Amino acid sequence: MKVLIATDKPFAKVAVDGIRKEIEAAGYELALLEKYTEKAQLLDAVKDANAIIIRSDIIDAEVLDVAKELKIVVRAGAGYDNVDLDAATAHGVCVMNTPGQNSNAVAELAFGMMVMAARNMYNGTSGTELKGKKLGIHAYGNVGRNVARIAKGFGMEIYAFDAFCPKEVIEKDGVTAVDSADELYSTCNVVSLHIPATAETKNSINYALVNKMPKGGVLVNTARKEVINETELIQLMEERADLKYMTDIMPAANETFAAKFVGRYFSTPKKMGAQTAEANINAGIAAAQQIVGFLKDGYKFAVIYLTIGAGIFALSSIFRKELSDFALGFCEGVSVVLIVGSAIYLIVHFMKKKSQ
Ligand code: 3PG
Protein backbone atom coordinates (compact mmCIF):
# COMPACT_ATOMS: atom_id res chain seq x y z
CA MET A 1 0.00 0.00 0.00
CA LYS A 2 1.30 3.44 -0.92
CA VAL A 3 0.41 6.52 1.11
CA LEU A 4 1.15 9.86 -0.51
CA ILE A 5 1.59 13.14 1.35
CA ALA A 6 0.67 15.77 -1.25
CA THR A 7 1.17 19.19 0.28
CA ASP A 8 1.76 22.36 -1.67
CA LYS A 9 2.54 23.92 1.74
CA PRO A 10 4.75 21.33 3.47
CA PHE A 11 4.32 20.02 7.01
CA ALA A 12 7.16 20.65 9.49
CA LYS A 13 9.83 17.94 9.10
CA VAL A 14 9.09 16.57 12.55
CA ALA A 15 5.46 15.94 11.45
CA VAL A 16 6.55 14.16 8.24
CA ASP A 17 8.85 11.98 10.36
CA GLY A 18 5.93 11.14 12.67
CA ILE A 19 3.64 10.30 9.75
CA ARG A 20 6.35 8.11 8.20
CA LYS A 21 6.70 6.20 11.47
CA GLU A 22 2.94 5.46 11.59
CA ILE A 23 2.75 4.45 7.93
CA GLU A 24 5.86 2.27 7.92
CA ALA A 25 4.88 0.59 11.21
CA ALA A 26 1.72 -0.56 9.41
CA GLY A 27 3.86 -2.04 6.64
CA TYR A 28 2.97 0.62 4.06
CA GLU A 29 5.19 2.83 1.91
CA LEU A 30 5.26 6.64 2.23
CA ALA A 31 5.73 8.94 -0.77
CA LEU A 32 6.20 12.68 -0.55
CA LEU A 33 5.12 15.42 -2.96
CA GLU A 34 5.82 18.82 -1.40
CA LYS A 35 5.83 22.39 -2.72
CA TYR A 36 4.53 21.24 -6.09
CA THR A 37 3.94 24.08 -8.52
CA GLU A 38 1.99 22.35 -11.33
CA LYS A 39 -1.15 20.26 -11.15
CA ALA A 40 0.59 17.82 -13.52
CA GLN A 41 2.98 16.91 -10.69
CA LEU A 42 0.03 16.02 -8.46
CA LEU A 43 -1.66 14.06 -11.27
CA ASP A 44 1.51 12.06 -11.76
CA ALA A 45 2.08 11.40 -8.04
CA VAL A 46 -1.46 10.14 -7.32
CA LYS A 47 -1.47 7.52 -10.10
CA ASP A 48 -0.44 4.61 -7.87
CA ALA A 49 -1.36 6.02 -4.43
CA ASN A 50 -3.79 4.03 -2.28
CA ALA A 51 -4.20 6.86 0.21
CA ILE A 52 -3.44 10.59 0.16
CA ILE A 53 -2.85 13.07 2.97
CA ILE A 54 -3.49 16.68 1.93
CA ARG A 55 -3.87 20.13 3.48
CA SER A 56 -5.65 22.81 1.41
CA ASP A 57 -4.62 20.96 -1.78
CA ILE A 58 -7.39 20.53 -4.34
CA ILE A 59 -8.62 17.01 -5.02
CA ASP A 60 -11.06 17.33 -7.92
CA ALA A 61 -12.58 14.95 -10.48
CA GLU A 62 -9.47 15.15 -12.70
CA VAL A 63 -7.23 14.01 -9.84
CA LEU A 64 -9.66 11.25 -8.85
CA ASP A 65 -9.92 10.05 -12.45
CA VAL A 66 -6.19 9.30 -12.65
CA ALA A 67 -5.89 7.97 -9.07
CA LYS A 68 -7.06 4.50 -10.05
CA GLU A 69 -5.79 2.79 -6.88
CA LEU A 70 -7.09 5.40 -4.45
CA LYS A 71 -9.22 4.34 -1.50
CA ILE A 72 -9.03 7.26 0.91
CA VAL A 73 -8.16 10.96 1.07
CA VAL A 74 -7.58 12.61 4.44
CA ARG A 75 -7.45 16.35 4.78
CA ALA A 76 -5.11 17.01 7.70
CA GLY A 77 -7.19 19.95 8.82
CA ALA A 78 -10.74 21.28 8.97
CA GLY A 79 -13.48 21.16 6.34
CA TYR A 80 -13.84 19.32 3.05
CA ASP A 81 -14.23 22.31 0.74
CA ASN A 82 -11.07 21.46 -1.25
CA VAL A 83 -12.26 17.94 -2.12
CA ASP A 84 -14.93 17.21 -4.73
CA LEU A 85 -17.09 14.96 -2.54
CA ASP A 86 -19.49 13.97 -5.35
CA ALA A 87 -16.60 12.82 -7.53
CA ALA A 88 -15.05 10.98 -4.56
CA THR A 89 -18.34 9.16 -3.92
CA ALA A 90 -18.63 8.27 -7.60
CA HIS A 91 -15.10 6.80 -7.48
CA GLY A 92 -15.79 4.93 -4.23
CA VAL A 93 -13.13 6.98 -2.44
CA CYS A 94 -13.60 7.73 1.26
CA VAL A 95 -12.86 11.30 2.43
CA MET A 96 -11.99 12.26 6.02
CA ASN A 97 -10.60 15.25 7.85
CA THR A 98 -8.96 15.63 11.28
CA PRO A 99 -11.31 17.86 13.29
CA GLY A 100 -9.81 19.90 16.11
CA GLN A 101 -6.19 18.92 15.51
CA ASN A 102 -4.99 22.34 14.37
CA SER A 103 -7.62 24.50 16.12
CA ASN A 104 -5.42 25.98 18.83
CA ALA A 105 -2.85 27.09 16.27
CA VAL A 106 -5.53 28.86 14.20
CA ALA A 107 -7.06 30.47 17.32
CA GLU A 108 -3.67 31.77 18.47
CA LEU A 109 -3.08 33.37 15.07
CA ALA A 110 -6.50 35.07 15.29
CA PHE A 111 -5.26 36.79 18.46
CA GLY A 112 -1.97 37.67 16.80
CA MET A 113 -3.97 39.53 14.17
CA MET A 114 -6.31 41.13 16.73
CA VAL A 115 -3.35 42.56 18.68
CA MET A 116 -1.74 43.71 15.43
CA ALA A 117 -4.92 45.61 14.46
CA ALA A 118 -5.37 47.06 17.97
CA ARG A 119 -1.74 48.33 17.91
CA ASN A 120 -2.12 50.00 14.51
CA MET A 121 -0.11 47.37 12.63
CA TYR A 122 2.84 48.05 14.98
CA ASN A 123 3.46 51.43 13.33
CA GLY A 124 4.60 53.08 16.55
CA THR A 125 1.46 55.12 17.23
CA SER A 126 -0.76 54.73 20.29
CA GLY A 127 -3.24 51.90 19.88
CA THR A 128 -5.89 50.24 22.04
CA GLU A 129 -6.15 47.13 24.23
CA LEU A 130 -8.28 44.05 23.81
CA LYS A 131 -9.15 43.92 27.52
CA GLY A 132 -12.77 44.94 28.09
CA LYS A 133 -13.60 44.90 24.36
CA LYS A 134 -16.46 42.85 22.97
CA LEU A 135 -15.35 39.88 20.89
CA GLY A 136 -17.81 38.16 18.54
CA ILE A 137 -17.06 34.56 17.57
CA HIS A 138 -18.86 33.74 14.33
CA ALA A 139 -19.39 29.97 14.52
CA TYR A 140 -18.62 28.01 17.65
CA GLY A 141 -16.76 24.96 16.38
CA ASN A 142 -13.33 23.71 17.40
CA VAL A 143 -11.50 26.94 16.50
CA GLY A 144 -14.27 29.16 17.93
CA ARG A 145 -14.03 27.34 21.27
CA ASN A 146 -10.27 27.85 21.42
CA VAL A 147 -10.74 31.54 20.60
CA ALA A 148 -13.19 31.81 23.52
CA ARG A 149 -10.72 30.11 25.86
CA ILE A 150 -7.90 32.48 24.91
CA ALA A 151 -10.18 35.57 24.96
CA LYS A 152 -10.87 34.95 28.65
CA GLY A 153 -7.17 35.45 29.36
CA PHE A 154 -7.29 38.77 27.51
CA GLY A 155 -10.24 39.88 29.69
CA MET A 156 -12.61 40.34 26.72
CA GLU A 157 -16.41 40.18 26.84
CA ILE A 158 -17.20 37.19 24.67
CA TYR A 159 -20.22 36.67 22.40
CA ALA A 160 -20.88 33.93 19.85
CA PHE A 161 -23.35 33.08 17.12
CA ASP A 162 -23.63 29.63 15.65
CA ALA A 163 -26.61 28.56 13.53
CA PHE A 164 -26.15 24.90 14.51
CA CYS A 165 -24.57 24.76 17.98
CA PRO A 166 -27.16 24.81 20.81
CA LYS A 167 -27.06 27.96 22.97
CA GLU A 168 -26.53 25.90 26.13
CA VAL A 169 -23.25 24.52 24.77
CA ILE A 170 -21.97 28.06 24.11
CA GLU A 171 -23.18 29.49 27.44
CA LYS A 172 -21.63 26.60 29.40
CA ASP A 173 -18.25 28.08 28.40
CA GLY A 174 -19.18 31.47 29.89
CA VAL A 175 -19.84 32.94 26.43
CA THR A 176 -22.99 34.94 25.63
CA ALA A 177 -24.88 33.22 22.79
CA VAL A 178 -26.70 35.70 20.51
CA ASP A 179 -29.62 34.90 18.21
CA SER A 180 -28.28 36.06 14.86
CA ALA A 181 -25.21 37.13 12.92
CA ASP A 182 -26.77 40.62 12.75
CA GLU A 183 -26.85 40.80 16.55
CA LEU A 184 -23.24 39.57 16.81
CA TYR A 185 -21.89 42.20 14.39
CA SER A 186 -24.01 45.01 15.94
CA THR A 187 -22.67 44.15 19.40
CA CYS A 188 -18.98 43.42 18.93
CA ASN A 189 -15.84 45.56 18.46
CA VAL A 190 -13.97 42.60 17.01
CA VAL A 191 -15.49 39.70 15.05
CA SER A 192 -13.47 36.52 14.49
CA LEU A 193 -14.75 34.37 11.62
CA HIS A 194 -14.87 30.59 11.93
CA ILE A 195 -17.55 29.54 9.47
CA PRO A 196 -16.87 26.90 6.81
CA ALA A 197 -17.13 27.67 3.08
CA THR A 198 -20.43 26.15 1.98
CA ALA A 199 -23.07 27.10 -0.60
CA GLU A 200 -24.91 28.97 2.20
CA THR A 201 -21.92 30.84 3.64
CA LYS A 202 -20.09 31.87 0.45
CA ASN A 203 -20.19 35.69 0.09
CA SER A 204 -22.32 35.90 3.25
CA ILE A 205 -20.00 38.35 5.01
CA ASN A 206 -21.21 41.36 3.08
CA TYR A 207 -21.72 45.12 3.23
CA ALA A 208 -24.95 44.98 5.24
CA LEU A 209 -23.55 42.65 7.89
CA VAL A 210 -20.13 44.22 8.48
CA ASN A 211 -21.67 47.71 8.40
CA LYS A 212 -23.49 46.79 11.62
CA MET A 213 -20.17 46.82 13.52
CA PRO A 214 -19.61 49.70 15.92
CA LYS A 215 -17.06 52.44 15.14
CA GLY A 216 -13.51 51.06 15.00
CA GLY A 217 -14.68 47.51 14.23
CA VAL A 218 -12.11 44.85 13.33
CA LEU A 219 -12.97 41.81 11.21
CA VAL A 220 -10.55 38.88 11.56
CA ASN A 221 -10.72 36.04 9.05
CA THR A 222 -8.86 32.80 9.73
CA ALA A 223 -11.64 30.76 8.07
CA ARG A 224 -12.00 30.88 4.28
CA LYS A 225 -11.70 33.67 1.71
CA GLU A 226 -14.85 32.56 -0.14
CA VAL A 227 -17.13 33.58 2.75
CA ILE A 228 -16.24 37.25 2.20
CA ASN A 229 -18.05 39.32 -0.41
CA GLU A 230 -14.88 41.14 -1.39
CA THR A 231 -16.50 43.74 -3.65
CA GLU A 232 -18.92 44.77 -0.91
CA LEU A 233 -16.24 44.78 1.80
CA ILE A 234 -14.05 47.06 -0.34
CA GLN A 235 -17.02 49.40 -0.89
CA LEU A 236 -17.76 49.46 2.84
CA MET A 237 -14.14 50.08 3.87
CA GLU A 238 -14.02 52.96 1.37
CA GLU A 239 -17.07 54.49 3.04
CA ARG A 240 -16.00 53.71 6.61
CA ALA A 241 -12.42 54.68 7.35
CA ASP A 242 -12.74 53.26 10.87
CA LEU A 243 -12.96 49.57 9.86
CA LYS A 244 -10.05 47.13 9.69
CA TYR A 245 -9.81 43.76 7.94
CA MET A 246 -7.19 41.21 9.02
CA THR A 247 -7.06 37.95 7.08
CA ASP A 248 -5.07 34.74 6.98
CA ILE A 249 -6.45 33.86 3.56
CA MET A 250 -5.29 36.26 0.90
CA PRO A 251 -8.31 37.73 -0.90
CA ALA A 252 -8.60 37.50 -4.69
CA ALA A 253 -8.58 41.33 -4.57
CA ASN A 254 -5.49 41.50 -2.32
CA GLU A 255 -3.81 44.20 -4.39
CA THR A 256 -6.89 46.45 -4.22
CA PHE A 257 -7.25 45.96 -0.45
CA ALA A 258 -3.54 46.60 0.12
CA ALA A 259 -3.46 49.73 -2.06
CA LYS A 260 -6.67 51.31 -0.76
CA PHE A 261 -6.52 50.47 2.95
CA VAL A 262 -2.97 51.07 4.13
CA GLY A 263 -2.86 50.64 7.90
CA ARG A 264 -6.33 49.05 7.96
CA TYR A 265 -5.71 45.82 6.08
CA PHE A 266 -3.36 42.91 6.56
CA SER A 267 -3.10 39.53 4.86
CA THR A 268 -0.60 36.76 5.53
CA PRO A 269 1.27 35.86 2.33
CA LYS A 270 0.19 32.21 2.65
CA LYS A 271 -2.40 30.73 5.00
CA MET A 272 -0.44 30.14 8.19
CA GLY A 273 -3.08 29.57 10.89
CA ALA A 274 -2.21 25.88 11.08
CA GLN A 275 1.45 26.42 10.25
CA THR A 276 2.98 25.33 13.56
CA ALA A 277 5.03 22.23 14.36
CA GLU A 278 2.41 21.21 16.94
CA ALA A 279 -0.56 21.54 14.58
CA ASN A 280 1.32 19.74 11.79
CA ILE A 281 2.18 16.87 14.15
CA ASN A 282 -1.36 16.62 15.56
CA ALA A 283 -3.16 16.77 12.21
CA GLY A 284 -0.56 14.79 10.25
CA ILE A 285 -0.34 11.90 12.69
CA ALA A 286 -4.14 11.80 13.13
CA ALA A 287 -4.42 11.58 9.32
CA ALA A 288 -1.87 8.75 9.19
CA GLN A 289 -3.64 6.81 11.95
CA GLN A 290 -7.02 7.29 10.28
CA ILE A 291 -5.59 5.95 7.02
CA VAL A 292 -4.05 2.89 8.68
CA GLY A 293 -7.32 2.20 10.54
CA PHE A 294 -9.33 2.60 7.35
CA LEU A 295 -7.10 0.52 5.08
CA LYS A 296 -7.12 -2.29 7.60
CA ASP A 297 -10.80 -2.15 8.63
CA GLY A 298 -12.55 0.31 6.32
CA TYR A 299 -14.88 -2.14 4.63
CA LYS A 300 -16.27 -3.09 8.07
CA PHE A 301 -17.57 0.49 8.48
CA ALA A 302 -19.21 0.28 5.05
CA VAL A 303 -20.95 -2.94 6.14
CA ILE A 304 -22.14 -1.21 9.36
CA TYR A 305 -23.45 1.85 7.44
CA LEU A 306 -25.15 -0.42 4.92
CA THR A 307 -26.88 -2.29 7.77
CA ILE A 308 -27.94 0.97 9.48
CA GLY A 309 -29.32 2.30 6.17
CA ALA A 310 -31.26 -0.89 5.55
CA GLY A 311 -32.58 -0.78 9.15
CA ILE A 312 -33.81 2.82 8.82
CA PHE A 313 -35.44 1.99 5.49
CA ALA A 314 -37.21 -1.09 6.91
CA LEU A 315 -38.45 0.71 10.06
CA SER A 316 -39.68 3.76 8.13
CA SER A 317 -41.59 1.43 5.77
CA ILE A 318 -43.17 -0.44 8.72
CA PHE A 319 -44.17 2.83 10.51
CA ARG A 320 -45.05 4.67 7.27
CA LYS A 321 -48.57 5.57 8.49
CA GLU A 322 -47.38 6.95 11.85
CA LEU A 323 -44.69 9.21 10.34
CA SER A 324 -45.24 12.73 8.97
CA ASP A 325 -44.38 13.32 5.29
CA PHE A 326 -41.28 15.23 6.36
CA ALA A 327 -40.07 12.47 8.73
CA LEU A 328 -40.74 9.77 6.14
CA GLY A 329 -38.91 11.71 3.41
CA PHE A 330 -36.00 12.37 5.77
CA CYS A 331 -35.67 8.68 6.78
CA GLU A 332 -35.89 7.52 3.17
CA GLY A 333 -33.32 10.11 2.08
CA VAL A 334 -30.84 9.14 4.81
CA SER A 335 -31.26 5.41 4.19
CA VAL A 336 -30.79 5.78 0.42
CA VAL A 337 -27.59 7.80 0.93
CA LEU A 338 -26.22 5.22 3.41
CA ILE A 339 -27.18 2.19 1.31
CA VAL A 340 -26.03 3.55 -2.05
CA GLY A 341 -22.80 5.09 -0.66
CA SER A 342 -21.81 1.95 1.25
CA ALA A 343 -22.77 -0.36 -1.63
CA ILE A 344 -20.68 1.62 -4.12
CA TYR A 345 -17.77 1.60 -1.69
CA LEU A 346 -18.02 -2.15 -1.09
CA ILE A 347 -18.32 -2.98 -4.81
CA VAL A 348 -15.28 -0.85 -5.67
CA HIS A 349 -13.38 -2.21 -2.64
CA PHE A 350 -13.90 -5.86 -3.58
CA MET A 351 -13.33 -5.28 -7.31
CA LYS A 352 -10.00 -3.58 -6.58
CA LYS A 353 -9.07 -6.35 -4.16
CA LYS A 354 -9.83 -8.97 -6.78
CA SER A 355 -7.69 -7.26 -9.39
CA GLN A 356 -4.67 -7.01 -7.03
C1 3PG B 1 -7.70 24.14 7.97
O1 3PG B 1 -8.56 24.16 7.12
O2 3PG B 1 -7.53 23.18 8.71
C2 3PG B 1 -6.85 25.35 8.17
O3 3PG B 1 -7.41 26.40 7.47
C3 3PG B 1 -5.43 25.11 7.77
O4 3PG B 1 -5.26 24.77 6.44
P1 3PG B 1 -3.78 24.40 5.91
O5 3PG B 1 -3.41 23.08 6.51
O6 3PG B 1 -3.89 24.36 4.43
O7 3PG B 1 -2.84 25.46 6.39
PDB file of N, CA and C in Angstrom, residues 167-210:
ATOM      1  N   LYS A 167     -27.476  26.842  22.105  1.00  0.00           N
ATOM      2  CA  LYS A 167     -27.058  27.963  22.968  1.00  0.00           C
ATOM      3  C   LYS A 167     -26.439  27.484  24.282  1.00  0.00           C
ATOM      4  N   GLU A 168     -27.006  26.392  24.826  1.00  0.00           N
ATOM      5  CA  GLU A 168     -26.529  25.899  26.133  1.00  0.00           C
ATOM      6  C   GLU A 168     -25.050  25.505  26.058  1.00  0.00           C
ATOM      7  N   VAL A 169     -24.645  24.943  24.925  1.00  0.00           N
ATOM      8  CA  VAL A 169     -23.249  24.521  24.771  1.00  0.00           C
ATOM      9  C   VAL A 169     -22.341  25.755  24.819  1.00  0.00           C
ATOM     10  N   ILE A 170     -22.770  26.821  24.155  1.00  0.00           N
ATOM     11  CA  ILE A 170     -21.970  28.059  24.113  1.00  0.00           C
ATOM     12  C   ILE A 170     -21.928  28.689  25.507  1.00  0.00           C
ATOM     13  N   GLU A 171     -23.089  28.762  26.156  1.00  0.00           N
ATOM     14  CA  GLU A 171     -23.176  29.488  27.437  1.00  0.00           C
ATOM     15  C   GLU A 171     -22.461  28.728  28.551  1.00  0.00           C
ATOM     16  N   LYS A 172     -22.360  27.407  28.409  1.00  0.00           N
ATOM     17  CA  LYS A 172     -21.635  26.597  29.400  1.00  0.00           C
ATOM     18  C   LYS A 172     -20.173  27.050  29.500  1.00  0.00           C
ATOM     19  N   ASP A 173     -19.650  27.607  28.411  1.00  0.00           N
ATOM     20  CA  ASP A 173     -18.254  28.085  28.398  1.00  0.00           C
ATOM     21  C   ASP A 173     -18.136  29.523  28.896  1.00  0.00           C
ATOM     22  N   GLY A 174     -19.234  30.088  29.416  1.00  0.00           N
ATOM     23  CA  GLY A 174     -19.180  31.468  29.891  1.00  0.00           C
ATOM     24  C   GLY A 174     -19.204  32.478  28.763  1.00  0.00           C
ATOM     25  N   VAL A 175     -19.761  32.064  27.602  1.00  0.00           N
ATOM     26  CA  VAL A 175     -19.839  32.937  26.427  1.00  0.00           C
ATOM     27  C   VAL A 175     -21.314  33.291  26.209  1.00  0.00           C
ATOM     28  N   THR A 176     -21.605  34.554  25.873  1.00  0.00           N
ATOM     29  CA  THR A 176     -22.990  34.941  25.626  1.00  0.00           C
ATOM     30  C   THR A 176     -23.389  34.527  24.215  1.00  0.00           C
ATOM     31  N   ALA A 177     -24.418  33.672  24.110  1.00  0.00           N
ATOM     32  CA  ALA A 177     -24.880  33.225  22.786  1.00  0.00           C
ATOM     33  C   ALA A 177     -25.921  34.216  22.278  1.00  0.00           C
ATOM     34  N   VAL A 178     -25.714  34.769  21.088  1.00  0.00           N
ATOM     35  CA  VAL A 178     -26.697  35.697  20.515  1.00  0.00           C
ATOM     36  C   VAL A 178     -27.509  34.969  19.448  1.00  0.00           C
ATOM     37  N   ASP A 179     -28.651  35.606  19.056  1.00  0.00           N
ATOM     38  CA  ASP A 179     -29.623  34.901  18.208  1.00  0.00           C
ATOM     39  C   ASP A 179     -29.332  34.978  16.716  1.00  0.00           C
ATOM     40  N   SER A 180     -28.490  35.915  16.301  1.00  0.00           N
ATOM     41  CA  SER A 180     -28.281  36.060  14.856  1.00  0.00           C
ATOM     42  C   SER A 180     -26.907  36.661  14.588  1.00  0.00           C
ATOM     43  N   ALA A 181     -26.474  36.508  13.333  1.00  0.00           N
ATOM     44  CA  ALA A 181     -25.214  37.131  12.925  1.00  0.00           C
ATOM     45  C   ALA A 181     -25.359  38.648  13.026  1.00  0.00           C
ATOM     46  N   ASP A 182     -26.523  39.164  12.660  1.00  0.00           N
ATOM     47  CA  ASP A 182     -26.766  40.619  12.750  1.00  0.00           C
ATOM     48  C   ASP A 182     -26.499  41.120  14.163  1.00  0.00           C
ATOM     49  N   GLU A 183     -27.022  40.380  15.153  1.00  0.00           N
ATOM     50  CA  GLU A 183     -26.848  40.801  16.553  1.00  0.00           C
ATOM     51  C   GLU A 183     -25.377  40.749  16.947  1.00  0.00           C
ATOM     52  N   LEU A 184     -24.673  39.713  16.468  1.00  0.00           N
ATOM     53  CA  LEU A 184     -23.241  39.568  16.807  1.00  0.00           C
ATOM     54  C   LEU A 184     -22.448  40.772  16.286  1.00  0.00           C
ATOM     55  N   TYR A 185     -22.670  41.116  15.003  1.00  0.00           N
ATOM     56  CA  TYR A 185     -21.892  42.197  14.391  1.00  0.00           C
ATOM     57  C   TYR A 185     -22.282  43.546  14.982  1.00  0.00           C
ATOM     58  N   SER A 186     -23.568  43.733  15.353  1.00  0.00           N
ATOM     59  CA  SER A 186     -24.008  45.011  15.940  1.00  0.00           C
ATOM     60  C   SER A 186     -23.393  45.200  17.318  1.00  0.00           C
ATOM     61  N   THR A 187     -23.111  44.079  18.003  1.00  0.00           N
ATOM     62  CA  THR A 187     -22.669  44.148  19.398  1.00  0.00           C
ATOM     63  C   THR A 187     -21.158  44.291  19.538  1.00  0.00           C
ATOM     64  N   CYS A 188     -20.398  43.677  18.625  1.00  0.00           N
ATOM     65  CA  CYS A 188     -18.976  43.425  18.928  1.00  0.00           C
ATOM     66  C   CYS A 188     -17.984  44.376  18.249  1.00  0.00           C
ATOM     67  N   ASN A 189     -16.915  44.720  18.994  1.00  0.00           N
ATOM     68  CA  ASN A 189     -15.843  45.559  18.461  1.00  0.00           C
ATOM     69  C   ASN A 189     -14.948  44.760  17.516  1.00  0.00           C
ATOM     70  N   VAL A 190     -14.793  43.473  17.845  1.00  0.00           N
ATOM     71  CA  VAL A 190     -13.969  42.595  17.012  1.00  0.00           C
ATOM     72  C   VAL A 190     -14.805  41.361  16.680  1.00  0.00           C
ATOM     73  N   VAL A 191     -14.820  40.958  15.405  1.00  0.00           N
ATOM     74  CA  VAL A 191     -15.492  39.698  15.048  1.00  0.00           C
ATOM     75  C   VAL A 191     -14.451  38.760  14.458  1.00  0.00           C
ATOM     76  N   SER A 192     -14.402  37.535  14.991  1.00  0.00           N
ATOM     77  CA  SER A 192     -13.471  36.522  14.490  1.00  0.00           C
ATOM     78  C   SER A 192     -14.290  35.458  13.763  1.00  0.00           C
ATOM     79  N   LEU A 193     -13.948  35.269  12.480  1.00  0.00           N
ATOM     80  CA  LEU A 193     -14.750  34.369  11.624  1.00  0.00           C
ATOM     81  C   LEU A 193     -14.269  32.924  11.693  1.00  0.00           C
ATOM     82  N   HIS A 194     -15.220  32.020  11.898  1.00  0.00           N
ATOM     83  CA  HIS A 194     -14.866  30.587  11.933  1.00  0.00           C
ATOM     84  C   HIS A 194     -15.911  29.731  11.230  1.00  0.00           C
ATOM     85  N   ILE A 195     -16.541  30.307  10.215  1.00  0.00           N
ATOM     86  CA  ILE A 195     -17.549  29.542   9.466  1.00  0.00           C
ATOM     87  C   ILE A 195     -16.877  28.789   8.317  1.00  0.00           C
ATOM     88  N   PRO A 196     -17.437  27.627   7.957  1.00  0.00           N
ATOM     89  CA  PRO A 196     -16.869  26.901   6.805  1.00  0.00           C
ATOM     90  C   PRO A 196     -17.331  27.546   5.502  1.00  0.00           C
ATOM     91  N   ALA A 197     -16.680  27.181   4.395  1.00  0.00           N
ATOM     92  CA  ALA A 197     -17.131  27.668   3.082  1.00  0.00           C
ATOM     93  C   ALA A 197     -18.121  26.653   2.520  1.00  0.00           C
ATOM     94  N   THR A 198     -19.397  27.014   2.536  1.00  0.00           N
ATOM     95  CA  THR A 198     -20.432  26.146   1.976  1.00  0.00           C
ATOM     96  C   THR A 198     -21.269  26.997   1.015  1.00  0.00           C
ATOM     97  N   ALA A 199     -22.208  26.343   0.321  1.00  0.00           N
ATOM     98  CA  ALA A 199     -23.069  27.097  -0.603  1.00  0.00           C
ATOM     99  C   ALA A 199     -23.787  28.220   0.157  1.00  0.00           C
ATOM    100  N   GLU A 200     -24.148  27.966   1.417  1.00  0.00           N
ATOM    101  CA  GLU A 200     -24.909  28.966   2.196  1.00  0.00           C
ATOM    102  C   GLU A 200     -24.023  30.107   2.695  1.00  0.00           C
ATOM    103  N   THR A 201     -22.747  29.800   3.015  1.00  0.00           N
ATOM    104  CA  THR A 201     -21.918  30.839   3.644  1.00  0.00           C
ATOM    105  C   THR A 201     -21.100  31.653   2.649  1.00  0.00           C
ATOM    106  N   LYS A 202     -20.936  31.144   1.413  1.00  0.00           N
ATOM    107  CA  LYS A 202     -20.087  31.874   0.453  1.00  0.00           C
ATOM    108  C   LYS A 202     -20.651  33.267   0.220  1.00  0.00           C
ATOM    109  N   ASN A 203     -19.804  34.279   0.288  1.00  0.00           N
ATOM    110  CA  ASN A 203     -20.193  35.695   0.087  1.00  0.00           C
ATOM    111  C   ASN A 203     -21.137  36.225   1.156  1.00  0.00           C
ATOM    112  N   SER A 204     -21.321  35.476   2.253  1.00  0.00           N
ATOM    113  CA  SER A 204     -22.322  35.901   3.245  1.00  0.00           C
ATOM    114  C   SER A 204     -21.821  37.038   4.139  1.00  0.00           C
ATOM    115  N   ILE A 205     -20.511  37.255   4.200  1.00  0.00           N
ATOM    116  CA  ILE A 205     -19.996  38.349   5.014  1.00  0.00           C
ATOM    117  C   ILE A 205     -19.933  39.563   4.085  1.00  0.00           C
ATOM    118  N   ASN A 206     -21.009  40.334   4.116  1.00  0.00           N
ATOM    119  CA  ASN A 206     -21.214  41.356   3.084  1.00  0.00           C
ATOM    120  C   ASN A 206     -21.341  42.757   3.685  1.00  0.00           C
ATOM    121  N   TYR A 207     -21.624  43.708   2.828  1.00  0.00           N
ATOM    122  CA  TYR A 207     -21.715  45.119   3.232  1.00  0.00           C
ATOM    123  C   TYR A 207     -22.676  45.293   4.402  1.00  0.00           C
ATOM    124  N   ALA A 208     -23.896  44.747   4.238  1.00  0.00           N
ATOM    125  CA  ALA A 208     -24.948  44.981   5.238  1.00  0.00           C
ATOM    126  C   ALA A 208     -24.534  44.444   6.606  1.00  0.00           C
ATOM    127  N   LEU A 209     -23.909  43.280   6.606  1.00  0.00           N
ATOM    128  CA  LEU A 209     -23.553  42.647   7.888  1.00  0.00           C
ATOM    129  C   LEU A 209     -22.402  43.385   8.576  1.00  0.00           C
ATOM    130  N   VAL A 210     -21.311  43.603   7.852  1.00  0.00           N
ATOM    131  CA  VAL A 210     -20.129  44.215   8.483  1.00  0.00           C
ATOM    132  C   VAL A 210     -20.422  45.674   8.861  1.00  0.00           C
TER     133      VAL A 210
END
